């Protein structure tokens, strides 16, 4: 490989574009915006999980209130996404608790709260289904087949079976969902906390029956998303817009924490079953995997979450004979949806715990088993994707083992109240399969006096998209970082660069911007922006996604290149058990990740640390208690997330192996760190003697295991 | 209701039970103080009352009569801390940042990691995993106090 030319800006931790505004309190989030004549909006929601509305009673003086129900929807009553099965407002049939039925707006919030309390809805309840195993409706089935299971199991000396359970998880962005809609001439403008401006625009067009140019969506500073603001904002934007259009006044709707927890999407719970055939020397001969995800009441993004789930279900391992069966089903609970990792944390939890159980069965250590089976360049995945040179499973494994002195440390901890476990995992970057081709994303670069302006629909949600996009453009154009400005993600101002999801913003949208910048550099032909504008007039360059020719995906057969590339990582977790209370303290997580090229070391590290801690929460403390289809602990006082006091030391090791189609070699990073910590922690507890197959590994659950004689 | 806000005496007409958070944001138009949970768990609404960090969503404005209230907009003498939050990755989405910085500003010189973790235990961050925040507070302390960490 030739040495890359020295980079000035890419790979340096330049100041984030939004840093100063955020540390001084000047950054304006949705709840910070106000307009003359503003009304506040609220949502009346179902209080049963399943049934029909019998009657609605407004036991308050409705003077001064704007009231919207299903009859006020001028277009179609659906939140347009994939299956268009979710109504914007309930007409008759209630499918889950907290389903929106009526919308109220008033200028006085106290009056609004009183009115909400005095709105009575009577129902004809029906029998709900909460157990996904008994669901009457399958939203989506997927199948992956490679080789022949019969042949594979015939080669196996040992068969290991296991069932693994993963729970709901709340994204818990610190800023709840919020939208502000302003009636405009023949249309509407909606400002909001969101990840996908064009998803919201499409949903508004369908509900309002308006053409695109009458619906403007503007992303304002967004206080975290993690997938939780991928699809849900479409619903809330429609509600705010319906109220605003009826009232002919601006309407703001900001959820309080309880409403946000009760009504909005969570990570899909799942049951994953493994039957694995292995040879005595530890080669995976056959993998038979069944994935069941609970989609909740409506399809939303479930089909795609399942897709990513099954595509990661084998973990980063080679095996010639694989069968994966996946299904995502309906239950009478609020719809589950996008959450960082998007199905992969669920399935990789299962496979990584299964791997440690296989190692145990064979009397091998967990590292050796993984070394024997880790995917290498030239291997094929379960879908038959032949992996390229940027396949780093072994590299991250060996680096993590070396850094932590894993084998020796594990022996040293034997018999103490500390355990050590690891997980090896991967995460496909960008949309699944042919998704990027279908999206056909565009990015625009515009010449301005001071330099250039980036016009993309990518939402800055804290991940640093503005900053890395500016780095890529500045580096390519040979301009200073400060000469690049980023336009607000406003559908009137930016092309559709696709949603801000799937670890695609740096890699895919960044790649488009790199191409824009390269062409602009040629067009400038050595002139400064000011000189060019004076001599030739305005200049802007737009590029559309171009599929690398070698990527082939067959959606029907579910064969081929599931993703353009993968990030690879290995986590080592050390935990300490309180033998009296069974409380687990995560002591240290070492996260070794290969990201292609690190565009901004401080922010890349921040992504890994943040994702790791979110996954430590998933493993140990975060528990959505569902009671009769309702989240019973919808408060931050009892849905716990890790605080500074619950946080392990997190050692981050960033490795690079440039991806040929990523900007400067970059792959996606956002989701990868979510996949590994839960199984690493479960395996550390296994090292302590607990047969953990379900998370969160709460003290109560560990005590159960102790009583069953599997623990200490 | 008279109190001192960011060094200036203000007189606010508000119900004494109105949350200080709402008075700051709506009556005083200082929106740097954020609401994350409304129940004192997340710390996003942290301000200083007579120098102590409090969650303003739990404080009725009647309780700050005559007190000194400081918000992120009025934070002086902590530029190094704010700059360090930018350079060390202490701020990502930014919604917890004002509260986090307000709490961090109450720490003494050159706090230990353990002191930082204890002080910030009431401020939740979902983006950073807290590492960038620890490094920011430590760096600011180091800058201000000649390299002792």
mmCIF file with all atom_site columns, C-alpha atoms in Angstrom, chain A residues 113-248:
data_model
loop_
_atom_site.group_PDB
_atom_site.id
_atom_site.type_symbol
_atom_site.label_atom_id
_atom_site.label_alt_id
_atom_site.label_comp_id
_atom_site.label_asym_id
_atom_site.label_entity_id
_atom_site.label_seq_id
_atom_site.pdbx_PDB_ins_code
_atom_site.Cartn_x
_atom_site.Cartn_y
_atom_site.Cartn_z
_atom_site.occupancy
_atom_site.B_iso_or_equiv
_atom_site.pdbx_formal_charge
_atom_site.auth_seq_id
_atom_site.auth_comp_id
_atom_site.auth_asym_id
_atom_site.auth_atom_id
_atom_site.pdbx_PDB_model_num
ATOM 1   C CA . UNK A 1 113 ? -53.846 20.067  31.323 1.00 0.00 ? 113 UNK A CA 1
ATOM 2   C CA . UNK A 1 114 ? -57.253 20.513  32.959 1.00 0.00 ? 114 UNK A CA 1
ATOM 3   C CA . UNK A 1 115 ? -58.987 19.731  29.685 1.00 0.00 ? 115 UNK A CA 1
ATOM 4   C CA . UNK A 1 116 ? -56.865 16.637  29.239 1.00 0.00 ? 116 UNK A CA 1
ATOM 5   C CA . UNK A 1 117 ? -57.892 15.431  32.668 1.00 0.00 ? 117 UNK A CA 1
ATOM 6   C CA . UNK A 1 118 ? -61.547 16.075  31.815 1.00 0.00 ? 118 UNK A CA 1
ATOM 7   C CA . UNK A 1 119 ? -61.549 14.169  28.544 1.00 0.00 ? 119 UNK A CA 1
ATOM 8   C CA . UNK A 1 120 ? -63.176 10.779  29.016 1.00 0.00 ? 120 UNK A CA 1
ATOM 9   C CA . UNK A 1 121 ? -63.054 7.963   26.539 1.00 0.00 ? 121 UNK A CA 1
ATOM 10  C CA . UNK A 1 122 ? -65.115 4.828   26.893 1.00 0.00 ? 122 UNK A CA 1
ATOM 11  C CA . UNK A 1 123 ? -64.029 1.609   25.293 1.00 0.00 ? 123 UNK A CA 1
ATOM 12  C CA . UNK A 1 124 ? -65.197 -1.835  24.349 1.00 0.00 ? 124 UNK A CA 1
ATOM 13  C CA . UNK A 1 125 ? -62.078 -3.714  25.423 1.00 0.00 ? 125 UNK A CA 1
ATOM 14  C CA . UNK A 1 126 ? -60.886 -6.841  23.631 1.00 0.00 ? 126 UNK A CA 1
ATOM 15  C CA . UNK A 1 127 ? -58.340 -9.452  24.685 1.00 0.00 ? 127 UNK A CA 1
ATOM 16  C CA . UNK A 1 128 ? -54.793 -8.282  24.027 1.00 0.00 ? 128 UNK A CA 1
ATOM 17  C CA . UNK A 1 129 ? -51.812 -10.420 23.036 1.00 0.00 ? 129 UNK A CA 1
ATOM 18  C CA . UNK A 1 130 ? -48.572 -9.576  24.780 1.00 0.00 ? 130 UNK A CA 1
ATOM 19  C CA . UNK A 1 131 ? -46.585 -12.750 24.165 1.00 0.00 ? 131 UNK A CA 1
ATOM 20  C CA . UNK A 1 132 ? -44.885 -12.619 20.760 1.00 0.00 ? 132 UNK A CA 1
ATOM 21  C CA . UNK A 1 133 ? -44.857 -16.429 20.634 1.00 0.00 ? 133 UNK A CA 1
ATOM 22  C CA . UNK A 1 134 ? -48.658 -16.279 20.492 1.00 0.00 ? 134 UNK A CA 1
ATOM 23  C CA . UNK A 1 135 ? -48.999 -13.401 18.102 1.00 0.00 ? 135 UNK A CA 1
ATOM 24  C CA . UNK A 1 136 ? -51.716 -13.729 15.478 1.00 0.00 ? 136 UNK A CA 1
ATOM 25  C CA . UNK A 1 137 ? -49.841 -11.540 13.007 1.00 0.00 ? 137 UNK A CA 1
ATOM 26  C CA . UNK A 1 138 ? -46.391 -11.741 11.460 1.00 0.00 ? 138 UNK A CA 1
ATOM 27  C CA . UNK A 1 139 ? -45.162 -8.423  10.072 1.00 0.00 ? 139 UNK A CA 1
ATOM 28  C CA . UNK A 1 140 ? -42.209 -9.920  8.232  1.00 0.00 ? 140 UNK A CA 1
ATOM 29  C CA . UNK A 1 141 ? -40.331 -13.180 7.796  1.00 0.00 ? 141 UNK A CA 1
ATOM 30  C CA . UNK A 1 142 ? -36.793 -13.469 6.523  1.00 0.00 ? 142 UNK A CA 1
ATOM 31  C CA . UNK A 1 143 ? -34.632 -16.469 5.715  1.00 0.00 ? 143 UNK A CA 1
ATOM 32  C CA . UNK A 1 144 ? -30.951 -16.906 5.081  1.00 0.00 ? 144 UNK A CA 1
ATOM 33  C CA . UNK A 1 145 ? -29.614 -20.219 3.848  1.00 0.00 ? 145 UNK A CA 1
ATOM 34  C CA . UNK A 1 146 ? -26.069 -21.269 3.118  1.00 0.00 ? 146 UNK A CA 1
ATOM 35  C CA . UNK A 1 147 ? -24.896 -24.797 2.425  1.00 0.00 ? 147 UNK A CA 1
ATOM 36  C CA . UNK A 1 148 ? -26.889 -27.607 3.992  1.00 0.00 ? 148 UNK A CA 1
ATOM 37  C CA . UNK A 1 149 ? -27.709 -27.964 7.672  1.00 0.00 ? 149 UNK A CA 1
ATOM 38  C CA . UNK A 1 150 ? -27.817 -31.758 7.333  1.00 0.00 ? 150 UNK A CA 1
ATOM 39  C CA . UNK A 1 151 ? -24.323 -31.841 5.928  1.00 0.00 ? 151 UNK A CA 1
ATOM 40  C CA . UNK A 1 152 ? -23.118 -29.425 8.572  1.00 0.00 ? 152 UNK A CA 1
ATOM 41  C CA . UNK A 1 153 ? -24.537 -31.297 11.525 1.00 0.00 ? 153 UNK A CA 1
ATOM 42  C CA . UNK A 1 154 ? -23.173 -34.569 10.062 1.00 0.00 ? 154 UNK A CA 1
ATOM 43  C CA . UNK A 1 155 ? -19.687 -33.056 10.352 1.00 0.00 ? 155 UNK A CA 1
ATOM 44  C CA . UNK A 1 156 ? -20.273 -31.947 13.943 1.00 0.00 ? 156 UNK A CA 1
ATOM 45  C CA . UNK A 1 157 ? -19.031 -33.819 17.008 1.00 0.00 ? 157 UNK A CA 1
ATOM 46  C CA . UNK A 1 158 ? -21.044 -31.772 19.460 1.00 0.00 ? 158 UNK A CA 1
ATOM 47  C CA . UNK A 1 159 ? -24.304 -29.845 19.253 1.00 0.00 ? 159 UNK A CA 1
ATOM 48  C CA . UNK A 1 160 ? -24.920 -26.919 21.603 1.00 0.00 ? 160 UNK A CA 1
ATOM 49  C CA . UNK A 1 161 ? -28.371 -25.424 21.951 1.00 0.00 ? 161 UNK A CA 1
ATOM 50  C CA . UNK A 1 162 ? -29.474 -22.259 23.660 1.00 0.00 ? 162 UNK A CA 1
ATOM 51  C CA . UNK A 1 163 ? -32.269 -19.754 24.005 1.00 0.00 ? 163 UNK A CA 1
ATOM 52  C CA . UNK A 1 164 ? -31.499 -16.113 24.660 1.00 0.00 ? 164 UNK A CA 1
ATOM 53  C CA . UNK A 1 165 ? -33.785 -13.273 25.647 1.00 0.00 ? 165 UNK A CA 1
ATOM 54  C CA . UNK A 1 166 ? -33.297 -9.567  25.165 1.00 0.00 ? 166 UNK A CA 1
ATOM 55  C CA . UNK A 1 167 ? -35.560 -6.831  26.524 1.00 0.00 ? 167 UNK A CA 1
ATOM 56  C CA . UNK A 1 168 ? -37.069 -3.534  25.463 1.00 0.00 ? 168 UNK A CA 1
ATOM 57  C CA . UNK A 1 169 ? -34.683 -0.644  25.820 1.00 0.00 ? 169 UNK A CA 1
ATOM 58  C CA . UNK A 1 170 ? -35.513 3.040   25.778 1.00 0.00 ? 170 UNK A CA 1
ATOM 59  C CA . UNK A 1 171 ? -33.279 5.342   23.729 1.00 0.00 ? 171 UNK A CA 1
ATOM 60  C CA . UNK A 1 172 ? -33.548 7.952   26.451 1.00 0.00 ? 172 UNK A CA 1
ATOM 61  C CA . UNK A 1 173 ? -32.282 10.951  24.559 1.00 0.00 ? 173 UNK A CA 1
ATOM 62  C CA . UNK A 1 174 ? -32.223 13.630  27.278 1.00 0.00 ? 174 UNK A CA 1
ATOM 63  C CA . UNK A 1 175 ? -34.375 15.979  25.185 1.00 0.00 ? 175 UNK A CA 1
ATOM 64  C CA . UNK A 1 176 ? -37.880 14.528  24.768 1.00 0.00 ? 176 UNK A CA 1
ATOM 65  C CA . UNK A 1 177 ? -39.615 14.574  21.389 1.00 0.00 ? 177 UNK A CA 1
ATOM 66  C CA . UNK A 1 178 ? -40.952 17.936  20.289 1.00 0.00 ? 178 UNK A CA 1
ATOM 67  C CA . UNK A 1 179 ? -42.341 19.741  17.230 1.00 0.00 ? 179 UNK A CA 1
ATOM 68  C CA . UNK A 1 180 ? -43.564 23.199  16.348 1.00 0.00 ? 180 UNK A CA 1
ATOM 69  C CA . UNK A 1 181 ? -45.869 23.650  13.354 1.00 0.00 ? 181 UNK A CA 1
ATOM 70  C CA . UNK A 1 182 ? -46.583 26.965  11.685 1.00 0.00 ? 182 UNK A CA 1
ATOM 71  C CA . UNK A 1 183 ? -49.355 27.358  9.132  1.00 0.00 ? 183 UNK A CA 1
ATOM 72  C CA . UNK A 1 184 ? -48.044 28.800  5.903  1.00 0.00 ? 184 UNK A CA 1
ATOM 73  C CA . UNK A 1 185 ? -49.782 29.950  2.764  1.00 0.00 ? 185 UNK A CA 1
ATOM 74  C CA . UNK A 1 186 ? -51.342 26.785  1.332  1.00 0.00 ? 186 UNK A CA 1
ATOM 75  C CA . UNK A 1 187 ? -49.118 24.636  3.457  1.00 0.00 ? 187 UNK A CA 1
ATOM 76  C CA . UNK A 1 188 ? -47.202 24.202  6.650  1.00 0.00 ? 188 UNK A CA 1
ATOM 77  C CA . UNK A 1 189 ? -43.731 24.538  8.120  1.00 0.00 ? 189 UNK A CA 1
ATOM 78  C CA . UNK A 1 190 ? -42.699 22.176  10.876 1.00 0.00 ? 190 UNK A CA 1
ATOM 79  C CA . UNK A 1 191 ? -39.633 22.675  13.044 1.00 0.00 ? 191 UNK A CA 1
ATOM 80  C CA . UNK A 1 192 ? -38.558 19.788  15.189 1.00 0.00 ? 192 UNK A CA 1
ATOM 81  C CA . UNK A 1 193 ? -36.224 17.528  17.023 1.00 0.00 ? 193 UNK A CA 1
ATOM 82  C CA . UNK A 1 194 ? -35.654 14.808  14.465 1.00 0.00 ? 194 UNK A CA 1
ATOM 83  C CA . UNK A 1 195 ? -33.198 12.652  12.543 1.00 0.00 ? 195 UNK A CA 1
ATOM 84  C CA . UNK A 1 196 ? -34.843 12.399  9.118  1.00 0.00 ? 196 UNK A CA 1
ATOM 85  C CA . UNK A 1 197 ? -36.281 15.612  7.623  1.00 0.00 ? 197 UNK A CA 1
ATOM 86  C CA . UNK A 1 198 ? -37.491 13.883  4.473  1.00 0.00 ? 198 UNK A CA 1
ATOM 87  C CA . UNK A 1 199 ? -39.238 11.060  6.355  1.00 0.00 ? 199 UNK A CA 1
ATOM 88  C CA . UNK A 1 200 ? -41.177 13.709  8.237  1.00 0.00 ? 200 UNK A CA 1
ATOM 89  C CA . UNK A 1 201 ? -41.938 15.610  5.053  1.00 0.00 ? 201 UNK A CA 1
ATOM 90  C CA . UNK A 1 202 ? -43.305 12.495  3.372  1.00 0.00 ? 202 UNK A CA 1
ATOM 91  C CA . UNK A 1 203 ? -45.499 11.647  6.366  1.00 0.00 ? 203 UNK A CA 1
ATOM 92  C CA . UNK A 1 204 ? -46.879 15.203  6.406  1.00 0.00 ? 204 UNK A CA 1
ATOM 93  C CA . UNK A 1 205 ? -47.594 15.111  2.674  1.00 0.00 ? 205 UNK A CA 1
ATOM 94  C CA . UNK A 1 206 ? -49.618 11.921  3.062  1.00 0.00 ? 206 UNK A CA 1
ATOM 95  C CA . UNK A 1 207 ? -51.604 13.032  6.117  1.00 0.00 ? 207 UNK A CA 1
ATOM 96  C CA . UNK A 1 208 ? -52.237 16.563  4.867  1.00 0.00 ? 208 UNK A CA 1
ATOM 97  C CA . UNK A 1 209 ? -52.661 15.638  1.211  1.00 0.00 ? 209 UNK A CA 1
ATOM 98  C CA . UNK A 1 210 ? -50.213 18.341  0.184  1.00 0.00 ? 210 UNK A CA 1
ATOM 99  C CA . UNK A 1 211 ? -47.495 18.391  -2.470 1.00 0.00 ? 211 UNK A CA 1
ATOM 100 C CA . UNK A 1 212 ? -43.872 18.434  -1.321 1.00 0.00 ? 212 UNK A CA 1
ATOM 101 C CA . UNK A 1 213 ? -43.282 22.118  -2.002 1.00 0.00 ? 213 UNK A CA 1
ATOM 102 C CA . UNK A 1 214 ? -46.049 23.088  0.443  1.00 0.00 ? 214 UNK A CA 1
ATOM 103 C CA . UNK A 1 215 ? -44.544 21.130  3.296  1.00 0.00 ? 215 UNK A CA 1
ATOM 104 C CA . UNK A 1 216 ? -41.331 22.396  4.804  1.00 0.00 ? 216 UNK A CA 1
ATOM 105 C CA . UNK A 1 217 ? -39.496 20.514  7.544  1.00 0.00 ? 217 UNK A CA 1
ATOM 106 C CA . UNK A 1 218 ? -36.677 22.128  9.481  1.00 0.00 ? 218 UNK A CA 1
ATOM 107 C CA . UNK A 1 219 ? -34.501 20.235  11.906 1.00 0.00 ? 219 UNK A CA 1
ATOM 108 C CA . UNK A 1 220 ? -33.549 22.328  14.897 1.00 0.00 ? 220 UNK A CA 1
ATOM 109 C CA . UNK A 1 221 ? -30.790 21.494  17.355 1.00 0.00 ? 221 UNK A CA 1
ATOM 110 C CA . UNK A 1 222 ? -31.642 17.995  18.492 1.00 0.00 ? 222 UNK A CA 1
ATOM 111 C CA . UNK A 1 223 ? -30.897 16.753  21.998 1.00 0.00 ? 223 UNK A CA 1
ATOM 112 C CA . UNK A 1 224 ? -30.029 13.167  21.147 1.00 0.00 ? 224 UNK A CA 1
ATOM 113 C CA . UNK A 1 225 ? -31.760 10.613  18.967 1.00 0.00 ? 225 UNK A CA 1
ATOM 114 C CA . UNK A 1 226 ? -30.185 7.137   18.988 1.00 0.00 ? 226 UNK A CA 1
ATOM 115 C CA . UNK A 1 227 ? -32.888 6.050   16.522 1.00 0.00 ? 227 UNK A CA 1
ATOM 116 C CA . UNK A 1 228 ? -35.646 7.279   18.798 1.00 0.00 ? 228 UNK A CA 1
ATOM 117 C CA . UNK A 1 229 ? -36.098 10.276  16.519 1.00 0.00 ? 229 UNK A CA 1
ATOM 118 C CA . UNK A 1 230 ? -35.931 8.286   13.304 1.00 0.00 ? 230 UNK A CA 1
ATOM 119 C CA . UNK A 1 231 ? -39.597 7.395   12.736 1.00 0.00 ? 231 UNK A CA 1
ATOM 120 C CA . UNK A 1 232 ? -41.551 8.707   15.729 1.00 0.00 ? 232 UNK A CA 1
ATOM 121 C CA . UNK A 1 233 ? -41.155 12.423  14.828 1.00 0.00 ? 233 UNK A CA 1
ATOM 122 C CA . UNK A 1 234 ? -43.278 11.796  11.725 1.00 0.00 ? 234 UNK A CA 1
ATOM 123 C CA . UNK A 1 235 ? -46.237 11.042  13.992 1.00 0.00 ? 235 UNK A CA 1
ATOM 124 C CA . UNK A 1 236 ? -45.697 14.049  16.219 1.00 0.00 ? 236 UNK A CA 1
ATOM 125 C CA . UNK A 1 237 ? -45.128 16.381  13.257 1.00 0.00 ? 237 UNK A CA 1
ATOM 126 C CA . UNK A 1 238 ? -48.459 15.305  11.773 1.00 0.00 ? 238 UNK A CA 1
ATOM 127 C CA . UNK A 1 239 ? -50.204 15.981  15.077 1.00 0.00 ? 239 UNK A CA 1
ATOM 128 C CA . UNK A 1 240 ? -48.697 19.456  15.467 1.00 0.00 ? 240 UNK A CA 1
ATOM 129 C CA . UNK A 1 241 ? -49.459 20.285  11.835 1.00 0.00 ? 241 UNK A CA 1
ATOM 130 C CA . UNK A 1 242 ? -53.094 19.154  12.079 1.00 0.00 ? 242 UNK A CA 1
ATOM 131 C CA . UNK A 1 243 ? -53.611 21.370  15.114 1.00 0.00 ? 243 UNK A CA 1
ATOM 132 C CA . UNK A 1 244 ? -51.819 24.329  13.558 1.00 0.00 ? 244 UNK A CA 1
ATOM 133 C CA . UNK A 1 245 ? -53.771 24.115  10.316 1.00 0.00 ? 245 UNK A CA 1
ATOM 134 C CA . UNK A 1 246 ? -57.068 23.889  12.132 1.00 0.00 ? 246 UNK A CA 1
ATOM 135 C CA . UNK A 1 247 ? -56.237 26.686  14.595 1.00 0.00 ? 247 UNK A CA 1
ATOM 136 C CA . UNK A 1 248 ? -54.456 28.765  11.947 1.00 0.00 ? 248 UNK A CA 1
#
